[in-house]
Amino acid sequence: MKHLLKMLDMSQEEIIDILNLADQLKYELKHGIPHPMLKGKSLGMIFQKASTRTRVSFETGMYQLGGHALFLSADDLQIGRGEPVEDTARVLSRYIDGIMIRTFAQKEVEDLAEYGSIPIINGLTDLSHPCQVLADLMTIREFKGSFDGLKMCYIGDGNNMANSLIVGGLKVGMQVSVACPEGYRPDPMVMDFAQKDPGFSITDVPLEAAKDADILLTDVWASMGQEGEIAKRRIAFAGYQINDEIMAAAKPDAMVMHCLPAHREEEITAKVFEEHAKEIFEEAENRLHAQKAVMVRLMAD
C-alpha cells in the first residue's frame, strides 16, 4: 500500500493489517509503551475543509509516533491561489515525508498521489472518508469480537460515509444494508462494486434495511458544502432517522455509530445517541489509533 486514497483501493488483507496494528498501538498508548516509529518524519496536513477530529487526531498521532505535523490551510498555500496540484505535490515531496489532505474533489487526492513521490492520505473528500471507516471497523471489531456473521446497516445520505462504509463493510465480510432516498444514492462506482456482492442490499425503506442489524450507522443529512440544501434535504430525509422504532427492528444488542458531528433529532434522536454514546465516542477515539496505523504503514522506513 503506497497511499490511502479510497476504500476501493484497499484489499481485505491491507484493511485487517491496519486494524491489527491500530489495536497494538492503542494497547501500547494505554499502557504507556512508547512507539516512536516515525521519529524525524514530517506530515503535511492540507485543509480545504474545516475539521475537529481530523486535525487533532493526525497532529496528536504524529507527535505520539515521534514525528511532526504541519497544519497547512488552503489560505496558507499557493494551491489556494491557483498553483496546480501537481506542482504542489512535487514541491512538498522534497520537504516532507507524507501528505494528509482534507478537501472536496477526489481528483485532487489522486493528482497528489500521481505527481508526488511521498505517501498521500485522504483525510476526507466528497467521494470517500477512508480514515473514518477504518476507525469504524476497528470499533465494530472491538465491540463484537469479529466481523463474522455481522449485518451492518447505514441509514441516510449516500455520501462519502455511505460510499466508504459499503466498501469497507463488504471487504471485511459483513452483510451491508443501506437505506437512502431516491436521488441520494451512493456513488455509481461504489454501487457497481457493491451490487456484485450477494451480501449487499439497498432500499428506500429504513425499517427494512435495519431488520436484524448488528450495527446501525448514520451521518448528517447535509454535509459540508451542502448548507444551501438543508431545507430541501430535511424534506427528503424525513423518516431516515435512527430512533426507537429503528432500534426495535435491529437486533437487541445492536450497536449504534455516528462519525460526528451529530445533529440530534435529525438523523438520530438524542435518546438513541446518548444510549449509545459509549460506542460513538470510542469510535471517535479510534480515529487516532487507526490513522497512526495508516501513517506507520505508509511512512515508516
Short mmCIF file of the C-alpha atoms (twelve columns), coordinates in Angstrom:
data_MODEL
# 
_entry.id   MODEL 
# 
loop_
_atom_site.group_PDB 
_atom_site.id 
_atom_site.type_symbol 
_atom_site.label_atom_id 
_atom_site.label_alt_id 
_atom_site.label_comp_id 
_atom_site.label_asym_id 
_atom_site.label_seq_id 
_atom_site.Cartn_x 
_atom_site.Cartn_y 
_atom_site.Cartn_z 
_atom_site.pdbx_PDB_model_num 
ATOM 1   C CA . MET A 1   0.000   0.000   0.000  1 
ATOM 2   C CA . LYS A 2   1.634   3.240   -1.182 1 
ATOM 3   C CA . HIS A 3   -1.243  5.637   -0.432 1 
ATOM 4   C CA . LEU A 4   -4.662  5.712   1.244  1 
ATOM 5   C CA . LEU A 5   -6.903  7.328   -1.361 1 
ATOM 6   C CA . LYS A 6   -10.213 5.430   -1.045 1 
ATOM 7   C CA . MET A 7   -11.535 2.182   0.413  1 
ATOM 8   C CA . LEU A 8   -11.986 0.721   -3.078 1 
ATOM 9   C CA . ASP A 9   -8.180  0.630   -3.437 1 
ATOM 10  C CA . MET A 10  -7.628  -1.480  -0.307 1 
ATOM 11  C CA . SER A 11  -7.585  -5.262  -0.131 1 
ATOM 12  C CA . GLN A 12  -9.129  -7.179  2.751  1 
ATOM 13  C CA . GLU A 13  -5.605  -8.112  3.885  1 
ATOM 14  C CA . GLU A 14  -4.492  -4.468  3.953  1 
ATOM 15  C CA . ILE A 15  -7.569  -3.449  5.950  1 
ATOM 16  C CA . ILE A 16  -7.072  -6.197  8.541  1 
ATOM 17  C CA . ASP A 17  -3.364  -5.392  8.804  1 
ATOM 18  C CA . ILE A 18  -4.173  -1.730  9.563  1 
ATOM 19  C CA . LEU A 19  -6.769  -2.761  12.169 1 
ATOM 20  C CA . ASN A 20  -4.353  -5.177  13.863 1 
ATOM 21  C CA . LEU A 21  -1.647  -2.532  14.049 1 
ATOM 22  C CA . ALA A 22  -4.188  0.035   15.325 1 
ATOM 23  C CA . ASP A 23  -5.154  -2.367  18.119 1 
ATOM 24  C CA . GLN A 24  -1.484  -2.778  19.026 1 
ATOM 25  C CA . LEU A 25  -0.802  0.968   19.046 1 
ATOM 26  C CA . LYS A 26  -3.914  1.612   21.155 1 
ATOM 27  C CA . TYR A 27  -2.790  -1.015  23.689 1 
ATOM 28  C CA . GLU A 28  0.713   0.465   23.849 1 
ATOM 29  C CA . LEU A 29  -0.585  4.006   24.323 1 
ATOM 30  C CA . LYS A 30  -2.952  2.930   27.121 1 
ATOM 31  C CA . HIS A 31  -0.084  1.104   28.870 1 
ATOM 32  C CA . GLY A 32  2.499   3.873   28.497 1 
ATOM 33  C CA . ILE A 33  4.641   1.991   25.990 1 
ATOM 34  C CA . PRO A 34  6.355   4.475   23.647 1 
ATOM 35  C CA . HIS A 35  6.248   3.794   19.916 1 
ATOM 36  C CA . PRO A 36  8.346   6.458   18.126 1 
ATOM 37  C CA . MET A 37  8.016   4.671   14.774 1 
ATOM 38  C CA . LEU A 38  8.053   7.925   12.784 1 
ATOM 39  C CA . LYS A 39  10.862  9.705   14.617 1 
ATOM 40  C CA . GLY A 40  12.196  12.538  12.494 1 
ATOM 41  C CA . LYS A 41  9.352   12.323  9.963  1 
ATOM 42  C CA . SER A 42  7.068   15.202  8.934  1 
ATOM 43  C CA . LEU A 43  3.445   15.076  7.773  1 
ATOM 44  C CA . GLY A 44  1.937   17.977  5.866  1 
ATOM 45  C CA . MET A 45  -1.791  18.384  6.577  1 
ATOM 46  C CA . ILE A 46  -3.658  20.283  3.832  1 
ATOM 47  C CA . PHE A 47  -7.099  21.513  4.902  1 
ATOM 48  C CA . GLN A 48  -9.553  22.878  2.347  1 
ATOM 49  C CA . LYS A 49  -12.421 21.754  4.604  1 
ATOM 50  C CA . ALA A 50  -12.603 22.592  8.307  1 
ATOM 51  C CA . SER A 51  -12.143 19.838  10.859 1 
ATOM 52  C CA . THR A 52  -12.071 18.944  14.548 1 
ATOM 53  C CA . ARG A 53  -11.321 15.229  14.731 1 
ATOM 54  C CA . THR A 54  -9.143  15.006  11.616 1 
ATOM 55  C CA . ARG A 55  -6.734  17.770  12.572 1 
ATOM 56  C CA . VAL A 56  -6.408  16.889  16.260 1 
ATOM 57  C CA . SER A 57  -6.077  13.139  15.709 1 
ATOM 58  C CA . PHE A 58  -3.462  13.393  12.949 1 
ATOM 59  C CA . GLU A 59  -1.438  16.059  14.749 1 
ATOM 60  C CA . THR A 60  -1.530  14.171  18.062 1 
ATOM 61  C CA . GLY A 61  -0.843  10.880  16.298 1 
ATOM 62  C CA . MET A 62  2.291   12.198  14.619 1 
ATOM 63  C CA . TYR A 63  3.534   13.553  17.973 1 
ATOM 64  C CA . GLN A 64  2.950   10.181  19.668 1 
ATOM 65  C CA . LEU A 65  4.812   8.436   16.833 1 
ATOM 66  C CA . GLY A 66  7.800   10.741  17.320 1 
ATOM 67  C CA . GLY A 67  7.174   12.846  14.220 1 
ATOM 68  C CA . HIS A 68  5.978   16.345  13.401 1 
ATOM 69  C CA . ALA A 69  2.784   17.585  11.738 1 
ATOM 70  C CA . LEU A 70  2.418   20.835  9.813  1 
ATOM 71  C CA . PHE A 71  -1.047  22.401  9.509  1 
ATOM 72  C CA . LEU A 72  -1.465  23.853  6.006  1 
ATOM 73  C CA . SER A 73  -4.736  25.646  5.339  1 
ATOM 74  C CA . ALA A 74  -5.693  26.490  1.760  1 
ATOM 75  C CA . ASP A 75  -5.127  30.158  2.665  1 
ATOM 76  C CA . ASP A 76  -1.507  29.400  3.546  1 
ATOM 77  C CA . LEU A 77  -0.637  27.583  0.317  1 
ATOM 78  C CA . GLN A 78  -0.136  28.690  -3.265 1 
ATOM 79  C CA . ILE A 79  -2.634  25.946  -4.169 1 
ATOM 80  C CA . GLY A 80  -5.270  28.292  -2.728 1 
ATOM 81  C CA . ARG A 81  -4.192  30.949  -5.242 1 
ATOM 82  C CA . GLY A 82  -4.207  28.786  -8.316 1 
ATOM 83  C CA . GLU A 83  -0.973  26.798  -8.241 1 
ATOM 84  C CA . PRO A 84  -1.642  23.437  -9.913 1 
ATOM 85  C CA . VAL A 85  -1.979  20.468  -7.560 1 
ATOM 86  C CA . GLU A 86  0.732   18.636  -9.475 1 
ATOM 87  C CA . ASP A 87  3.256   21.421  -8.731 1 
ATOM 88  C CA . THR A 88  2.327   21.495  -5.051 1 
ATOM 89  C CA . ALA A 89  2.779   17.712  -4.924 1 
ATOM 90  C CA . ARG A 90  6.229   17.853  -6.454 1 
ATOM 91  C CA . VAL A 91  7.412   20.683  -4.208 1 
ATOM 92  C CA . LEU A 92  6.087   19.251  -0.935 1 
ATOM 93  C CA . SER A 93  7.563   15.844  -1.801 1 
ATOM 94  C CA . ARG A 94  11.016  17.438  -1.460 1 
ATOM 95  C CA . TYR A 95  10.317  18.802  2.031  1 
ATOM 96  C CA . ILE A 96  8.176   16.320  3.940  1 
ATOM 97  C CA . ASP A 97  7.527   12.588  4.251  1 
ATOM 98  C CA . GLY A 98  3.766   12.391  3.723  1 
ATOM 99  C CA . ILE A 99  0.658   14.452  2.996  1 
ATOM 100 C CA . MET A 100 -2.793  14.200  4.512  1 
ATOM 101 C CA . ILE A 101 -5.399  16.214  2.621  1 
ATOM 102 C CA . ARG A 102 -8.996  17.046  3.533  1 
ATOM 103 C CA . THR A 103 -10.718 18.552  0.512  1 
ATOM 104 C CA . PHE A 104 -13.728 18.440  -1.813 1 
ATOM 105 C CA . ALA A 105 -12.694 16.748  -5.058 1 
ATOM 106 C CA . GLN A 106 -11.335 13.186  -5.090 1 
ATOM 107 C CA . LYS A 107 -9.282  14.181  -8.150 1 
ATOM 108 C CA . GLU A 108 -7.104  16.454  -6.003 1 
ATOM 109 C CA . VAL A 109 -6.124  13.497  -3.820 1 
ATOM 110 C CA . GLU A 110 -5.490  11.279  -6.838 1 
ATOM 111 C CA . ASP A 111 -3.394  14.012  -8.510 1 
ATOM 112 C CA . LEU A 112 -1.249  14.467  -5.407 1 
ATOM 113 C CA . ALA A 113 -0.536  10.724  -5.480 1 
ATOM 114 C CA . GLU A 114 0.200   10.739  -9.210 1 
ATOM 115 C CA . TYR A 115 2.600   13.688  -9.243 1 
ATOM 116 C CA . GLY A 116 4.150   13.480  -5.781 1 
ATOM 117 C CA . SER A 117 6.732   10.971  -4.592 1 
ATOM 118 C CA . ILE A 118 5.537   10.604  -0.977 1 
ATOM 119 C CA . PRO A 119 2.521   8.820   0.579  1 
ATOM 120 C CA . ILE A 120 -0.833  10.590  0.304  1 
ATOM 121 C CA . ILE A 121 -3.620  10.055  2.853  1 
ATOM 122 C CA . ASN A 122 -7.205  11.013  2.098  1 
ATOM 123 C CA . GLY A 123 -8.471  12.792  5.225  1 
ATOM 124 C CA . LEU A 124 -11.875 13.256  3.536  1 
ATOM 125 C CA . THR A 125 -13.251 14.059  0.102  1 
ATOM 126 C CA . ASP A 126 -16.793 14.277  -1.225 1 
ATOM 127 C CA . LEU A 127 -16.354 10.710  -2.515 1 
ATOM 128 C CA . SER A 128 -14.585 8.928   0.300  1 
ATOM 129 C CA . HIS A 129 -13.680 9.013   4.004  1 
ATOM 130 C CA . PRO A 130 -11.373 6.004   4.440  1 
ATOM 131 C CA . CYS A 131 -9.777  7.116   7.723  1 
ATOM 132 C CA . GLN A 132 -13.161 7.325   9.433  1 
ATOM 133 C CA . VAL A 133 -14.263 3.938   8.133  1 
ATOM 134 C CA . LEU A 134 -11.062 2.235   9.268  1 
ATOM 135 C CA . ALA A 135 -11.809 3.637   12.746 1 
ATOM 136 C CA . ASP A 136 -15.404 2.406   12.422 1 
ATOM 137 C CA . LEU A 137 -14.278 -1.104  11.505 1 
ATOM 138 C CA . MET A 138 -11.820 -1.076  14.394 1 
ATOM 139 C CA . THR A 139 -14.658 -0.132  16.762 1 
ATOM 140 C CA . ILE A 140 -17.029 -2.789  15.416 1 
ATOM 141 C CA . ARG A 141 -14.400 -5.485  15.909 1 
ATOM 142 C CA . GLU A 142 -13.662 -4.225  19.435 1 
ATOM 143 C CA . PHE A 143 -17.309 -4.424  20.479 1 
ATOM 144 C CA . LYS A 144 -18.347 -7.514  18.508 1 
ATOM 145 C CA . GLY A 145 -15.144 -9.583  18.600 1 
ATOM 146 C CA . SER A 146 -15.027 -10.264 14.840 1 
ATOM 147 C CA . PHE A 147 -16.827 -9.417  11.601 1 
ATOM 148 C CA . ASP A 148 -18.132 -12.939 11.046 1 
ATOM 149 C CA . GLY A 149 -21.885 -13.136 10.547 1 
ATOM 150 C CA . LEU A 150 -22.496 -9.443  11.205 1 
ATOM 151 C CA . LYS A 151 -25.005 -7.227  9.409  1 
ATOM 152 C CA . MET A 152 -24.129 -3.546  9.146  1 
ATOM 153 C CA . CYS A 153 -26.908 -1.088  8.281  1 
ATOM 154 C CA . TYR A 154 -26.432 2.512   7.134  1 
ATOM 155 C CA . ILE A 155 -29.408 4.882   7.048  1 
ATOM 156 C CA . GLY A 156 -29.276 8.325   5.442  1 
ATOM 157 C CA . ASP A 157 -27.465 10.216  2.702  1 
ATOM 158 C CA . GLY A 158 -25.492 8.216   0.140  1 
ATOM 159 C CA . ASN A 159 -22.466 10.405  0.802  1 
ATOM 160 C CA . ASN A 160 -18.739 9.800   1.354  1 
ATOM 161 C CA . MET A 161 -19.501 7.899   4.572  1 
ATOM 162 C CA . ALA A 162 -22.010 5.625   2.853  1 
ATOM 163 C CA . ASN A 163 -19.577 5.034   -0.021 1 
ATOM 164 C CA . SER A 164 -16.728 4.076   2.291  1 
ATOM 165 C CA . LEU A 165 -18.804 2.043   4.768  1 
ATOM 166 C CA . ILE A 166 -20.314 -0.049  1.974  1 
ATOM 167 C CA . VAL A 167 -16.915 -0.902  0.523  1 
ATOM 168 C CA . GLY A 168 -15.172 -1.420  3.856  1 
ATOM 169 C CA . GLY A 169 -18.003 -3.489  5.321  1 
ATOM 170 C CA . LEU A 170 -18.210 -5.802  2.327  1 
ATOM 171 C CA . LYS A 171 -14.432 -6.201  2.068  1 
ATOM 172 C CA . VAL A 172 -14.175 -7.497  5.641  1 
ATOM 173 C CA . GLY A 173 -17.033 -9.941  5.037  1 
ATOM 174 C CA . MET A 174 -20.038 -8.306  6.667  1 
ATOM 175 C CA . GLN A 175 -23.507 -8.071  5.160  1 
ATOM 176 C CA . VAL A 176 -24.263 -4.438  4.340  1 
ATOM 177 C CA . SER A 177 -27.751 -2.956  4.013  1 
ATOM 178 C CA . VAL A 178 -28.355 0.676   3.078  1 
ATOM 179 C CA . ALA A 179 -31.467 2.861   3.196  1 
ATOM 180 C CA . CYS A 180 -31.267 6.035   1.107  1 
ATOM 181 C CA . PRO A 181 -33.976 8.097   -0.610 1 
ATOM 182 C CA . GLU A 182 -34.106 8.057   -4.404 1 
ATOM 183 C CA . GLY A 183 -31.845 10.795  -5.712 1 
ATOM 184 C CA . TYR A 184 -29.444 10.461  -2.781 1 
ATOM 185 C CA . ARG A 185 -27.916 7.068   -3.542 1 
ATOM 186 C CA . PRO A 186 -24.212 6.199   -3.162 1 
ATOM 187 C CA . ASP A 187 -21.714 6.887   -5.948 1 
ATOM 188 C CA . PRO A 188 -22.216 4.779   -9.113 1 
ATOM 189 C CA . MET A 189 -18.656 3.402   -8.848 1 
ATOM 190 C CA . VAL A 190 -19.447 2.146   -5.332 1 
ATOM 191 C CA . MET A 191 -22.790 0.723   -6.461 1 
ATOM 192 C CA . ASP A 192 -21.053 -1.175  -9.280 1 
ATOM 193 C CA . PHE A 193 -18.714 -2.735  -6.727 1 
ATOM 194 C CA . ALA A 194 -21.394 -3.465  -4.123 1 
ATOM 195 C CA . GLN A 195 -24.058 -4.966  -6.359 1 
ATOM 196 C CA . LYS A 196 -21.709 -7.797  -7.326 1 
ATOM 197 C CA . ASP A 197 -21.724 -8.914  -3.670 1 
ATOM 198 C CA . PRO A 198 -24.675 -11.045 -2.516 1 
ATOM 199 C CA . GLY A 199 -24.261 -9.583  0.974  1 
ATOM 200 C CA . PHE A 200 -25.305 -6.103  -0.203 1 
ATOM 201 C CA . SER A 201 -28.805 -4.655  -0.319 1 
ATOM 202 C CA . ILE A 202 -30.205 -1.158  -0.805 1 
ATOM 203 C CA . THR A 203 -33.721 0.140   -0.243 1 
ATOM 204 C CA . ASP A 204 -35.651 3.330   0.422  1 
ATOM 205 C CA . VAL A 205 -37.369 1.726   3.449  1 
ATOM 206 C CA . PRO A 206 -35.247 2.235   6.606  1 
ATOM 207 C CA . LEU A 207 -37.111 -0.379  8.671  1 
ATOM 208 C CA . GLU A 208 -36.411 -2.982  6.005  1 
ATOM 209 C CA . ALA A 209 -32.692 -2.164  5.982  1 
ATOM 210 C CA . ALA A 210 -32.487 -2.202  9.794  1 
ATOM 211 C CA . LYS A 211 -34.094 -5.631  10.216 1 
ATOM 212 C CA . ASP A 212 -31.816 -7.870  12.326 1 
ATOM 213 C CA . ALA A 213 -28.885 -5.451  12.020 1 
ATOM 214 C CA . ASP A 214 -25.935 -5.815  14.406 1 
ATOM 215 C CA . ILE A 215 -24.620 -2.322  13.714 1 
ATOM 216 C CA . LEU A 216 -26.555 0.831   12.780 1 
ATOM 217 C CA . LEU A 217 -24.790 3.874   11.352 1 
ATOM 218 C CA . THR A 218 -25.839 7.268   10.074 1 
ATOM 219 C CA . ASP A 219 -24.450 10.697  9.175  1 
ATOM 220 C CA . VAL A 220 -25.729 14.259  8.862  1 
ATOM 221 C CA . TRP A 221 -28.288 14.909  6.139  1 
ATOM 222 C CA . ALA A 222 -26.329 17.866  4.696  1 
ATOM 223 C CA . SER A 223 -22.553 17.578  4.545  1 
ATOM 224 C CA . MET A 224 -20.023 20.409  4.366  1 
ATOM 225 C CA . GLY A 225 -20.624 22.428  1.220  1 
ATOM 226 C CA . GLN A 226 -24.336 21.480  1.072  1 
ATOM 227 C CA . GLU A 227 -25.569 24.112  3.524  1 
ATOM 228 C CA . GLY A 228 -27.781 25.652  0.844  1 
ATOM 229 C CA . GLU A 229 -29.690 22.356  0.513  1 
ATOM 230 C CA . ILE A 230 -30.614 21.948  4.185  1 
ATOM 231 C CA . ALA A 231 -34.333 22.746  3.842  1 
ATOM 232 C CA . LYS A 232 -34.706 20.503  0.784  1 
ATOM 233 C CA . ARG A 233 -32.793 17.671  2.442  1 
ATOM 234 C CA . ARG A 234 -34.866 17.812  5.628  1 
ATOM 235 C CA . ILE A 235 -37.891 17.016  3.498  1 
ATOM 236 C CA . ALA A 236 -36.134 14.275  1.511  1 
ATOM 237 C CA . PHE A 237 -34.732 12.574  4.627  1 
ATOM 238 C CA . ALA A 238 -37.815 12.747  6.826  1 
ATOM 239 C CA . GLY A 239 -38.158 9.188   8.137  1 
ATOM 240 C CA . TYR A 240 -34.459 8.373   7.684  1 
ATOM 241 C CA . GLN A 241 -33.694 8.681   11.369 1 
ATOM 242 C CA . ILE A 242 -32.191 6.216   13.851 1 
ATOM 243 C CA . ASN A 243 -34.829 6.176   16.574 1 
ATOM 244 C CA . ASP A 244 -36.595 3.716   18.890 1 
ATOM 245 C CA . GLU A 245 -38.611 2.246   16.011 1 
ATOM 246 C CA . ILE A 246 -35.452 1.510   14.024 1 
ATOM 247 C CA . MET A 247 -33.725 0.104   17.115 1 
ATOM 248 C CA . ALA A 248 -36.650 -2.274  17.654 1 
ATOM 249 C CA . ALA A 249 -36.159 -3.680  14.145 1 
ATOM 250 C CA . ALA A 250 -32.447 -4.308  14.736 1 
ATOM 251 C CA . LYS A 251 -31.013 -7.000  16.992 1 
ATOM 252 C CA . PRO A 252 -31.447 -6.387  20.751 1 
ATOM 253 C CA . ASP A 253 -27.703 -5.927  21.215 1 
ATOM 254 C CA . ALA A 254 -27.207 -3.729  18.140 1 
ATOM 255 C CA . MET A 255 -24.567 -1.042  18.445 1 
ATOM 256 C CA . VAL A 256 -25.029 2.467   17.043 1 
ATOM 257 C CA . MET A 257 -22.277 4.558   15.484 1 
ATOM 258 C CA . HIS A 258 -22.002 8.099   14.129 1 
ATOM 259 C CA . CYS A 259 -18.923 9.748   12.590 1 
ATOM 260 C CA . LEU A 260 -19.831 13.116  14.193 1 
ATOM 261 C CA . PRO A 261 -20.772 15.900  14.349 1 
ATOM 262 C CA . ALA A 262 -24.316 14.686  15.101 1 
ATOM 263 C CA . HIS A 263 -27.478 16.719  14.601 1 
ATOM 264 C CA . ARG A 264 -29.736 15.325  17.288 1 
ATOM 265 C CA . GLU A 265 -33.400 14.926  16.318 1 
ATOM 266 C CA . GLU A 266 -32.464 14.930  12.624 1 
ATOM 267 C CA . GLU A 267 -30.553 11.794  11.578 1 
ATOM 268 C CA . ILE A 268 -30.570 10.386  15.142 1 
ATOM 269 C CA . THR A 269 -32.635 11.055  18.239 1 
ATOM 270 C CA . ALA A 270 -30.945 12.429  21.341 1 
ATOM 271 C CA . LYS A 271 -32.239 9.398   23.265 1 
ATOM 272 C CA . VAL A 272 -30.613 6.821   20.986 1 
ATOM 273 C CA . PHE A 273 -27.435 8.890   20.732 1 
ATOM 274 C CA . GLU A 274 -26.971 9.050   24.495 1 
ATOM 275 C CA . GLU A 275 -27.858 5.382   24.971 1 
ATOM 276 C CA . HIS A 276 -25.041 4.507   22.564 1 
ATOM 277 C CA . ALA A 277 -22.575 7.259   23.449 1 
ATOM 278 C CA . LYS A 278 -20.047 4.637   24.598 1 
ATOM 279 C CA . GLU A 279 -19.747 3.198   21.086 1 
ATOM 280 C CA . ILE A 280 -19.886 6.601   19.375 1 
ATOM 281 C CA . PHE A 281 -17.087 8.180   21.397 1 
ATOM 282 C CA . GLU A 282 -14.919 5.054   21.292 1 
ATOM 283 C CA . GLU A 283 -15.358 5.306   17.512 1 
ATOM 284 C CA . ALA A 284 -14.192 8.932   17.672 1 
ATOM 285 C CA . GLU A 285 -11.137 7.980   19.747 1 
ATOM 286 C CA . ASN A 286 -10.268 5.204   17.325 1 
ATOM 287 C CA . ARG A 287 -9.650  7.779   14.593 1 
ATOM 288 C CA . LEU A 288 -6.373  8.446   16.431 1 
ATOM 289 C CA . HIS A 289 -5.286  4.810   16.577 1 
ATOM 290 C CA . ALA A 290 -6.390  3.817   13.051 1 
ATOM 291 C CA . GLN A 291 -4.707  6.843   11.484 1 
ATOM 292 C CA . LYS A 292 -1.497  6.186   13.398 1 
ATOM 293 C CA . ALA A 293 -1.522  2.688   11.932 1 
ATOM 294 C CA . VAL A 294 -2.021  4.115   8.430  1 
ATOM 295 C CA . MET A 295 0.853   6.573   8.885  1 
ATOM 296 C CA . VAL A 296 3.183   3.862   10.187 1 
ATOM 297 C CA . ARG A 297 2.403   1.531   7.282  1 
ATOM 298 C CA . LEU A 298 2.874   4.307   4.710  1 
ATOM 299 C CA . MET A 299 5.679   6.390   6.208  1 
ATOM 300 C CA . ALA A 300 7.898   4.149   8.374  1 
ATOM 301 C CA . ASP A 301 11.210  3.045   6.885  1 
# 
